Coordinates of C-alpha atoms and ligand atoms in Angstrom, one line a residue:
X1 CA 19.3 -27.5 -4.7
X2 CA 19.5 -23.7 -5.2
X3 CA 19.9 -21.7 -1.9
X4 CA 17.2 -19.8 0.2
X5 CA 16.1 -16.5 -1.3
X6 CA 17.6 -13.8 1.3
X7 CA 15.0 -11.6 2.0
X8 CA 14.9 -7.8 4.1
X9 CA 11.8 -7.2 5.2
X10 CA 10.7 -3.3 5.8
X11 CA 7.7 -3.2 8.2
X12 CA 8.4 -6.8 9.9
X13 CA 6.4 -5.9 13.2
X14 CA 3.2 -4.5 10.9
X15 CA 0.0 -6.8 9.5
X16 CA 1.8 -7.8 6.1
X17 CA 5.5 -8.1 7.5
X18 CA 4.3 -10.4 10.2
X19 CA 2.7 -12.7 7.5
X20 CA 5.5 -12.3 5.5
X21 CA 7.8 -14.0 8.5
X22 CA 5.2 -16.5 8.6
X23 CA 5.2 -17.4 5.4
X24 CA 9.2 -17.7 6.0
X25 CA 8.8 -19.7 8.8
X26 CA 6.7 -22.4 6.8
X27 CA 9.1 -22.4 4.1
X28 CA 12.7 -22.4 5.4
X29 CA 13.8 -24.1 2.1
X30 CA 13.1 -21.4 0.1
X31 CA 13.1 -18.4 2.2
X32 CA 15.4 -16.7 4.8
X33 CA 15.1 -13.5 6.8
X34 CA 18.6 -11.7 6.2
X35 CA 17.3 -8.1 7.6
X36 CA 14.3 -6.8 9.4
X37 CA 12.9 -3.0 10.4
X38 CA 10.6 -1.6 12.7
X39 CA 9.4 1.8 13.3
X40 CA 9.5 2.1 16.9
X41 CA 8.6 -1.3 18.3
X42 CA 11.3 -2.5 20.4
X43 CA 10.0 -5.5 22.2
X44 CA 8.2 -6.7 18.8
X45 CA 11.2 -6.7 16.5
X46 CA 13.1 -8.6 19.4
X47 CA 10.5 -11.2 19.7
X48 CA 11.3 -11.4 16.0
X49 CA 14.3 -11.6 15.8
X50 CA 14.7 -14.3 18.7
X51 CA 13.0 -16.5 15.9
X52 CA 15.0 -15.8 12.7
X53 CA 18.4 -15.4 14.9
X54 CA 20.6 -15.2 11.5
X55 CA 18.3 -11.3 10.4
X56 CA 20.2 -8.4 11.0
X57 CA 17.5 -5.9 12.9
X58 CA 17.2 -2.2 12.7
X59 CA 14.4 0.3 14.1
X60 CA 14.0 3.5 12.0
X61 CA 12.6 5.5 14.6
X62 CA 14.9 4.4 17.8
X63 CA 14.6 7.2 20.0
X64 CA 17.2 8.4 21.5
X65 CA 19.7 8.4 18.3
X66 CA 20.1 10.3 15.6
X67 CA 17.0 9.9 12.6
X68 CA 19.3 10.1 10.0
X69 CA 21.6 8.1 10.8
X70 CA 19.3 5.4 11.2
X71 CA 17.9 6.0 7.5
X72 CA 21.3 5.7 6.1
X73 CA 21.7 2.5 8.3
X74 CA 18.7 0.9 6.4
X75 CA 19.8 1.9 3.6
X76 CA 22.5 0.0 4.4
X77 CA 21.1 -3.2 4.7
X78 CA 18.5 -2.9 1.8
X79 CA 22.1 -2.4 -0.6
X80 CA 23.4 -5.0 1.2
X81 CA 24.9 -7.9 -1.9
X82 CA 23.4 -10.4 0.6
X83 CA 19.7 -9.3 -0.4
X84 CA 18.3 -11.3 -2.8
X85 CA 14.7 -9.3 -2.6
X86 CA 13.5 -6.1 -0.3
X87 CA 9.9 -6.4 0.8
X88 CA 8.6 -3.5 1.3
X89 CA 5.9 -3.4 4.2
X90 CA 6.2 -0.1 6.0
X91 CA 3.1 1.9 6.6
X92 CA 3.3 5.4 4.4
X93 CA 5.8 7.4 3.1
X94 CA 8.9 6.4 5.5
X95 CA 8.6 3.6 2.9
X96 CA 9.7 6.3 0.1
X97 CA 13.9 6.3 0.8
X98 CA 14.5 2.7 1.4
X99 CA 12.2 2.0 -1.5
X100 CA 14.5 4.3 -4.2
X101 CA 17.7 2.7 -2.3
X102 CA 17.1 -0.7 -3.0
X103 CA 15.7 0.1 -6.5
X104 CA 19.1 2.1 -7.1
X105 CA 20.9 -1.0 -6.3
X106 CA 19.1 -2.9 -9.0
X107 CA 17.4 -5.1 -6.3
X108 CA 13.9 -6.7 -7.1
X109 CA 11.1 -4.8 -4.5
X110 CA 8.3 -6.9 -3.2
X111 CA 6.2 -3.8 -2.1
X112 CA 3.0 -3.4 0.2
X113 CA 3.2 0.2 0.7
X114 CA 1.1 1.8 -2.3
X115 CA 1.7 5.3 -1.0
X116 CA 5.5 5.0 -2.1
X117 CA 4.0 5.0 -5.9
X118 CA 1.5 7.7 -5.3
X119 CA 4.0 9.9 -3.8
X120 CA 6.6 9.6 -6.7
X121 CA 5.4 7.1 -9.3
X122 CA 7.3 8.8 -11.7
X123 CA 10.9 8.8 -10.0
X124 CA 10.2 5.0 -8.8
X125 CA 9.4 4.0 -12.9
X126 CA 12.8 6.0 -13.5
X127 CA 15.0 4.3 -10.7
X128 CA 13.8 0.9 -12.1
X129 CA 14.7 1.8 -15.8
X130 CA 18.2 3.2 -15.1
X131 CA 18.9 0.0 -12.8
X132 CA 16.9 -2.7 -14.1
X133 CA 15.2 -3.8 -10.7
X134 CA 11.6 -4.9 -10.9
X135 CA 8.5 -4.2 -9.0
X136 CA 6.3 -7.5 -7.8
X137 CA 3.1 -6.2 -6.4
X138 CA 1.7 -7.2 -3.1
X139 CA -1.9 -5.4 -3.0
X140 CA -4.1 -8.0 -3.5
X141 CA -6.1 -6.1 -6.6
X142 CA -2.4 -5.7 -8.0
X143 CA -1.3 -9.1 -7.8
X144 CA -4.5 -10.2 -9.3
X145 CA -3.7 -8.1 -12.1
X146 CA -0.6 -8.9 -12.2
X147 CA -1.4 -12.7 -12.7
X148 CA -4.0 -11.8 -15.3
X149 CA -1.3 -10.3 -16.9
X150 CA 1.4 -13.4 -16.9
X151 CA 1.6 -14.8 -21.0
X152 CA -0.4 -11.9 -22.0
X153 CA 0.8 -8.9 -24.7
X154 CA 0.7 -4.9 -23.5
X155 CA -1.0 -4.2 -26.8
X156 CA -3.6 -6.6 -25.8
X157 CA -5.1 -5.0 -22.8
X158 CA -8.5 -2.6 -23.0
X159 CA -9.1 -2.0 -19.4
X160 CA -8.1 -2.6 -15.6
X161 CA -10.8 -3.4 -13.1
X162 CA -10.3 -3.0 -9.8
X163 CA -12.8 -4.5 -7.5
X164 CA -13.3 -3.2 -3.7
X165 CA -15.2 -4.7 -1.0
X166 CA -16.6 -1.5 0.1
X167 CA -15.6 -1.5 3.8
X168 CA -17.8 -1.3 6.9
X169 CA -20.0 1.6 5.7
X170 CA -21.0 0.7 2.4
X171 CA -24.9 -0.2 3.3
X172 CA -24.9 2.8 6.3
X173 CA -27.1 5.4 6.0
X174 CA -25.6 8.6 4.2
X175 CA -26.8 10.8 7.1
X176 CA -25.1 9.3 9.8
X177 CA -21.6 8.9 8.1
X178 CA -20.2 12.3 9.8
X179 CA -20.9 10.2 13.2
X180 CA -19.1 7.3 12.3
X181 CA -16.7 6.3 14.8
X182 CA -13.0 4.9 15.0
X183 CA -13.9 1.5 16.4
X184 CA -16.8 1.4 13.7
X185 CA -14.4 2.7 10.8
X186 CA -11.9 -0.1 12.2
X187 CA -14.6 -3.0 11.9
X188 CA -13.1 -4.0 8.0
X189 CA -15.8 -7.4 7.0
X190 CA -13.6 -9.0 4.9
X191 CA -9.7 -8.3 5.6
X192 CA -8.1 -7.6 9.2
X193 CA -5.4 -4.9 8.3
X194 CA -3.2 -2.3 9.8
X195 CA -5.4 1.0 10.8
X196 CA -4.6 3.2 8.5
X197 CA -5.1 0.9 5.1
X198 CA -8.5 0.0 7.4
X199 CA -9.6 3.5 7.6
X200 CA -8.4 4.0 3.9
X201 CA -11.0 1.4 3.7
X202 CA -13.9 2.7 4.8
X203 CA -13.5 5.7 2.9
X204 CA -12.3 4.1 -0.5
X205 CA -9.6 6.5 -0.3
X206 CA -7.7 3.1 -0.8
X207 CA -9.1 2.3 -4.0
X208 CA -8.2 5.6 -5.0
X209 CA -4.5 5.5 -4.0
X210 CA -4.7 1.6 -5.6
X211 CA -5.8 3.4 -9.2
X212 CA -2.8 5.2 -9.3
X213 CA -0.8 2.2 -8.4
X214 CA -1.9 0.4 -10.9
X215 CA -1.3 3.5 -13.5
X216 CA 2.0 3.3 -12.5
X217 CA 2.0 -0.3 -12.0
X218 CA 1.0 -1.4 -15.5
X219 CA 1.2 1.8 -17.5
X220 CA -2.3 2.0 -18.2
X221 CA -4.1 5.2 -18.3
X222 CA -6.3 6.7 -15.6
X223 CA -9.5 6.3 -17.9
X224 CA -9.0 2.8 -18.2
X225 CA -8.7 2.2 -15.1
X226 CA -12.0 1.3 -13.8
X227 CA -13.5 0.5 -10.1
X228 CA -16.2 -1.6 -9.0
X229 CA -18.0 -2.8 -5.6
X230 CA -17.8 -6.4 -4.9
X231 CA -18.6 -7.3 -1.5
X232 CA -17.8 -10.9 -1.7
X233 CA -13.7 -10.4 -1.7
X234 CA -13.5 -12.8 -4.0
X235 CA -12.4 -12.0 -7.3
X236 CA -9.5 -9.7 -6.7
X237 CA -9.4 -7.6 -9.6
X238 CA -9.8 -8.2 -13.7
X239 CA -8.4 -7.1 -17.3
X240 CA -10.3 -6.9 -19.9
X241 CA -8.2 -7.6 -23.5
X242 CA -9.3 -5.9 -27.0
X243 CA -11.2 -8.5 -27.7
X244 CA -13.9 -8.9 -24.8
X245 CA -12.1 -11.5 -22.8
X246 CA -12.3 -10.5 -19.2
X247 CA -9.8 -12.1 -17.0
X248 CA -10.3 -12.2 -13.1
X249 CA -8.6 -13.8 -9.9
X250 CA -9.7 -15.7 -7.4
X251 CA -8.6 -16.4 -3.6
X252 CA -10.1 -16.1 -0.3
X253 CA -9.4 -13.2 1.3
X254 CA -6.0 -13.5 2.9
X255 CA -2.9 -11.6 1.9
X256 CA -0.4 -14.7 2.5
X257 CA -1.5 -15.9 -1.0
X258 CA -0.7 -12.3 -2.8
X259 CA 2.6 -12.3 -0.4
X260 CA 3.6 -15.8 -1.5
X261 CA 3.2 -15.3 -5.3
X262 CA 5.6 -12.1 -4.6
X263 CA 7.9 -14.3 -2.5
X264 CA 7.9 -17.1 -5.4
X265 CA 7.8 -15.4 -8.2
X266 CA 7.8 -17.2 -11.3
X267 CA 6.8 -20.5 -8.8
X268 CA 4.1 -20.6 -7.2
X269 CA 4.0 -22.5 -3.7
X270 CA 1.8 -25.6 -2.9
X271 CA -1.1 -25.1 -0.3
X272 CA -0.6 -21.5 0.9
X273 CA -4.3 -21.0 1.5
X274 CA -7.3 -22.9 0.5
X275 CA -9.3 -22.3 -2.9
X276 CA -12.8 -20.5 -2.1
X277 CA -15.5 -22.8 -1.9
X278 CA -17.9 -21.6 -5.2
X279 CA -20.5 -23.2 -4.3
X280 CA -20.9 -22.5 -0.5
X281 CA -20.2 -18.8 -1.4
X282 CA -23.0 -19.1 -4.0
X283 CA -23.1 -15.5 -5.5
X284 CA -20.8 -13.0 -7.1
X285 CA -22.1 -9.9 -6.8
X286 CA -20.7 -6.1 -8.3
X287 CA -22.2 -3.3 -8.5
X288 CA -21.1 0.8 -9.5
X289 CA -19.1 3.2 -6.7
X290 CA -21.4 5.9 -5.2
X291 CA -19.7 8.8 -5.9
X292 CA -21.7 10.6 -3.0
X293 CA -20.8 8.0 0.2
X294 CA -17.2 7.9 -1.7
X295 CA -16.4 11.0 -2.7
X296 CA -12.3 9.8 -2.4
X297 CA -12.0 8.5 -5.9
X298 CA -13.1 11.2 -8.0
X299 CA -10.9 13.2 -5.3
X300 CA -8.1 10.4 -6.2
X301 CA -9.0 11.0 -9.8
X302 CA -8.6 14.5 -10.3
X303 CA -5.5 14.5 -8.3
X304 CA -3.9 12.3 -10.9
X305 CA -4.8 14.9 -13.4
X306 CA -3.5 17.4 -11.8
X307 CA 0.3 15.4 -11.5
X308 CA 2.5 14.5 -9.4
X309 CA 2.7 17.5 -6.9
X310 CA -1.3 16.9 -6.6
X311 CA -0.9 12.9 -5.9
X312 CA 1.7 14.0 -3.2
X313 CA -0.2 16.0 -1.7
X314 CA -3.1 13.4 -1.9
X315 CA -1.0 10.8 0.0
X316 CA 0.2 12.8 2.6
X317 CA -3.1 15.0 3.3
X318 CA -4.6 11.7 3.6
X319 CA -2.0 10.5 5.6
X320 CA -2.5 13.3 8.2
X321 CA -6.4 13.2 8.2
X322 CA -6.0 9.4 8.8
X323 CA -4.0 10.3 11.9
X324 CA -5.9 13.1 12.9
X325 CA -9.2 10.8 12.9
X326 CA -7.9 8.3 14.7
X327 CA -6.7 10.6 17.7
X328 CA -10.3 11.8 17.7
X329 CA -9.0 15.3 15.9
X330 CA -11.5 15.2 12.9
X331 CA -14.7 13.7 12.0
X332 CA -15.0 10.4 9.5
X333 CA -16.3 12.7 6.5
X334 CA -13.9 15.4 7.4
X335 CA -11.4 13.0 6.4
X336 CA -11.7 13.4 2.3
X337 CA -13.0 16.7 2.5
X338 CA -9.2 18.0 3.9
X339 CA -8.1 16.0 1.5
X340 CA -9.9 17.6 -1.0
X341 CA -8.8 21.1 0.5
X342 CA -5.3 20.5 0.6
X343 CA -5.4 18.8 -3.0
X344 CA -7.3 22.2 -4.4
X345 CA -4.5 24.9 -3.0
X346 CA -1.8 22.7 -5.0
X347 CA -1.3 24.3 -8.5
X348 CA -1.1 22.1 -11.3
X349 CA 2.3 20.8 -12.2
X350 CA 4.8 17.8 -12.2
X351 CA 7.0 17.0 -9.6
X352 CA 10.6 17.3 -11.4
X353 CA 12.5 15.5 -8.5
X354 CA 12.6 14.1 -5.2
X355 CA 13.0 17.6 -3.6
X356 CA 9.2 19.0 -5.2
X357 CA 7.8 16.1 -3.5
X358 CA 8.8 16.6 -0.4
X359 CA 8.0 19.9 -0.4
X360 CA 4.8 19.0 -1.9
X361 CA 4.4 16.6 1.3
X362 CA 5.7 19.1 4.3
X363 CA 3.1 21.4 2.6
X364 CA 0.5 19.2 2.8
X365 CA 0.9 17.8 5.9
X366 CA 1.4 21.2 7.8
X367 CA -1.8 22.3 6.3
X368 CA -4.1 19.4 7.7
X369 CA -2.2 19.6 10.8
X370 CA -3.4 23.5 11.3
X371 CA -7.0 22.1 10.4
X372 CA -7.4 18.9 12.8
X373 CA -5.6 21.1 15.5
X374 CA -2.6 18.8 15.8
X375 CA -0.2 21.7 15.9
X376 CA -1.6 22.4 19.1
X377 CA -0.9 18.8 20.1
X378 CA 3.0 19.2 19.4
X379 CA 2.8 22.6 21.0
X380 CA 1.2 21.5 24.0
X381 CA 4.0 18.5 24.3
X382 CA 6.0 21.1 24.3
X383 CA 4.8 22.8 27.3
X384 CA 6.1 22.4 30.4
X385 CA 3.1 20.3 32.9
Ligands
LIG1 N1 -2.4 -5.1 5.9 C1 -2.8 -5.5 4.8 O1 -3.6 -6.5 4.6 C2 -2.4 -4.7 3.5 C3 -2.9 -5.1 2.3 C4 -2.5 -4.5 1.1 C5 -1.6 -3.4 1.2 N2 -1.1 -3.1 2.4 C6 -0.1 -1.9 2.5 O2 1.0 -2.4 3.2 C7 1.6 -1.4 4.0 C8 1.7 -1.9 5.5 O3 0.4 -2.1 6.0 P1 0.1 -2.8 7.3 O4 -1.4 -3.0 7.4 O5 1.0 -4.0 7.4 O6 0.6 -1.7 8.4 P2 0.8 -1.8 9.9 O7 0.2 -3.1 10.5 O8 0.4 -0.5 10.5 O9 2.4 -2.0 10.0 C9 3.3 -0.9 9.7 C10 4.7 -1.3 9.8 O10 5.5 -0.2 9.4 C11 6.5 0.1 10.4 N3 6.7 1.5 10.4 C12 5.9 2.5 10.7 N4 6.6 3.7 10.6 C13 7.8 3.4 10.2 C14 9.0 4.2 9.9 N5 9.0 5.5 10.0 N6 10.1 3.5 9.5 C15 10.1 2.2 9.4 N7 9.1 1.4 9.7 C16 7.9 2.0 10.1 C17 5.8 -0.4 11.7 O11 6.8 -0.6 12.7 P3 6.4 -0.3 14.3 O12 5.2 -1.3 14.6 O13 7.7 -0.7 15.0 O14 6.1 1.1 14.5 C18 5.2 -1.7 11.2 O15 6.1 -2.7 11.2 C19 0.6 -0.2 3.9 O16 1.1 0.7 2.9 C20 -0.7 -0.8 3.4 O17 -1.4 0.1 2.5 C21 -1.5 -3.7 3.6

């Protein structure tokens, strides 16, 4: 019998890392947990790590050493020769370095964290060219399409359709959206998340960031890229081939069963979740995106004209505004439209390395921090009482 798959897991104390050690857990046989990292929770990632003993345990954000050092230290571990796969479950950018590390070391990525690719989808694509590692999507829409995908020819493929659920505001009325609040924007029907993918939610700003996964994904243009409302969570995204065949996955909505065909891949493990029940669920239903209560793809969109530099600045505007809305700092619909500001004082151009992107980000995030008034937060920390 072959041995364990050795896994280090980015992100182990978040929504998707904590399934992930589940999922471990179950299947001791074929999985074991060789490293984990936290942000800042201590006491989470010890409880962790008192139940996979063996995993080596870092937190990125520790406090009272140095940040850098810590980086490097993950790095570390993500290179390790031990690690058979990296899963990549941190929330946002941090997820950026250790991401290009263990690509650089030719290790297969298991990755969550969509903003890595629309911060720097183009240096990620080169990274996994010059050192053959591979990228095994763990979005739900992207593993659908991924599994649509299995047997079938590049040449073959028309179309990408990405199906969203539409979050908690898709039947409220238009007027009141600017009053929406954070527990109301945190109230996801279907899929019980980490805040910041929930809030991405409720705007569709997610489905946004998703389309330029998937461009970079699956190599498929923007403008055949497609989105569509379907409330149900059911069928988790489609392709359509050259010659009318639409293919489409299917799973209750639970992220173990896109985690496990990442874990697995090629197998595929017996009775990770049940199948839906067709027939009790009785109708399928899809209909088109109102560009007025979701501005955020067209915003998403044009950004991914614009290039890289714009799709930076996308991520980590939204990134801020996401912050800034749940501190109470700016208003649900003033989300997108500081977005949309920081996106429109970008010029046009492409990112030529790792460098323009970060500067595209510090720019971008300085910017929305001046709007919401979070400056004045750091400043006032700052202040003695
Ligand atoms: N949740 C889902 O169902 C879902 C579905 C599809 C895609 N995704 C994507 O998966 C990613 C993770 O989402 P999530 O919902 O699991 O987020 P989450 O619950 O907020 O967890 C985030 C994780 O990232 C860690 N973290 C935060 N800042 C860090 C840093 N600077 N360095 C290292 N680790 C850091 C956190 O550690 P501490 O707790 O210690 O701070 C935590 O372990 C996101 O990109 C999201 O878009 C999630």
């Amino acid at each position: 019998m072959t041995r364990p798959k050795r896994l280090a897991l980015l992100g182990a104390t978040g929504s998707i890392g904590r399934q992930v050690c589940e999922i471990v857990q179950r299947y001791p046989e074929r999985f074991a947990l060789h490293a984990m990292v936290a942000g800042r929770d201590r006491a989470a990632l010890r409880d962790l790590a008192a139940a996979h003993p063996s995993a080596h345990t870092r937190l990125a954000t520790p406090g009272d050493g140095d940040p850098e050092a810590a980086a490097a230290a993950i790095d570390e571990l993500v290179r390790d020769p031990e690690v058979d796969l990296v899963v990549v479950a941190i929330a946002g950018s941090a997820a950026l370095r250790p991401t290009l590390a263990a690509l650089e070391a030719g290790k297969d990525v298991a990755l969550a964290t969509k903003e890595v690719l629309v911060m720097a989808g183009d240096l990620v694509r080169q990274r996994m060219q010059r050192h053959h590692s591979r990228l095994l999507p763990i979005d739900s829409e992207h593993s659908a399409i991924w599994q649509c995908l299995w047997g079938e020819q590049r040449a073959s493929v028309r179309r990408l359709i990405l199906t969203g659920s539409g979050g908690p505001f898709l039947r409220r009325p238009l007027e009141t959206l600017s009053a929406a609040t954070v527990d109301e924007a945190l109230q996801h029907p279907r899929w019980k998340m980490g805040p910041k993918i929930t809030v991405d939610s409720a705007t569709m700003m997610n489905k946004g960031l998703e389309m330029i996964e998937a461009h970079y994904l699956f190599d498929v243009g923007y403008p055949d890229i497609e989105v569509v409302i379907h409330p149900e969570a059911v069928v988790h995204s489609m392709v359509e081939f050259v010659d009318g065949s639409v293919k489409a996955q299917l799973g209750v909505p639970d992220m173990r069963l896109p985690i496990a065909v990442a874990l697995a891949y090629p197998d595929r493990i017996p009775d990770i979740v049940p199948p839906p029940d067709l027939t009790a669920i009785k109708a399928l239903t899809f209909e088109p995106v109102d560009p007025q209560r979701f501005p955020a793809l067209a915003l998403a969109r044009t950004a991914a004209q614009h290039g890289s530099v714009a799709t930076a600045v996308l991520n980590a505007a939204n990134e801020e505004a996401v912050a800034a809305f749940l501190r109470g700092r700016l208003g649900f619909t003033r989300i997108v439209a500081t977005v949309q500001e920081a996106v429109a004082r970008e010029p046009r151009s492409v990112a030529e390395d790792l460098e323009a992107i970060l500067g595209a980000d510090r720019r971008a995030r300085q910017f929305v921090r001046k709007v919401s008034g979070a400056d004045s937060d750091i400043l006032e920390r700052r202040l003695p009482a």
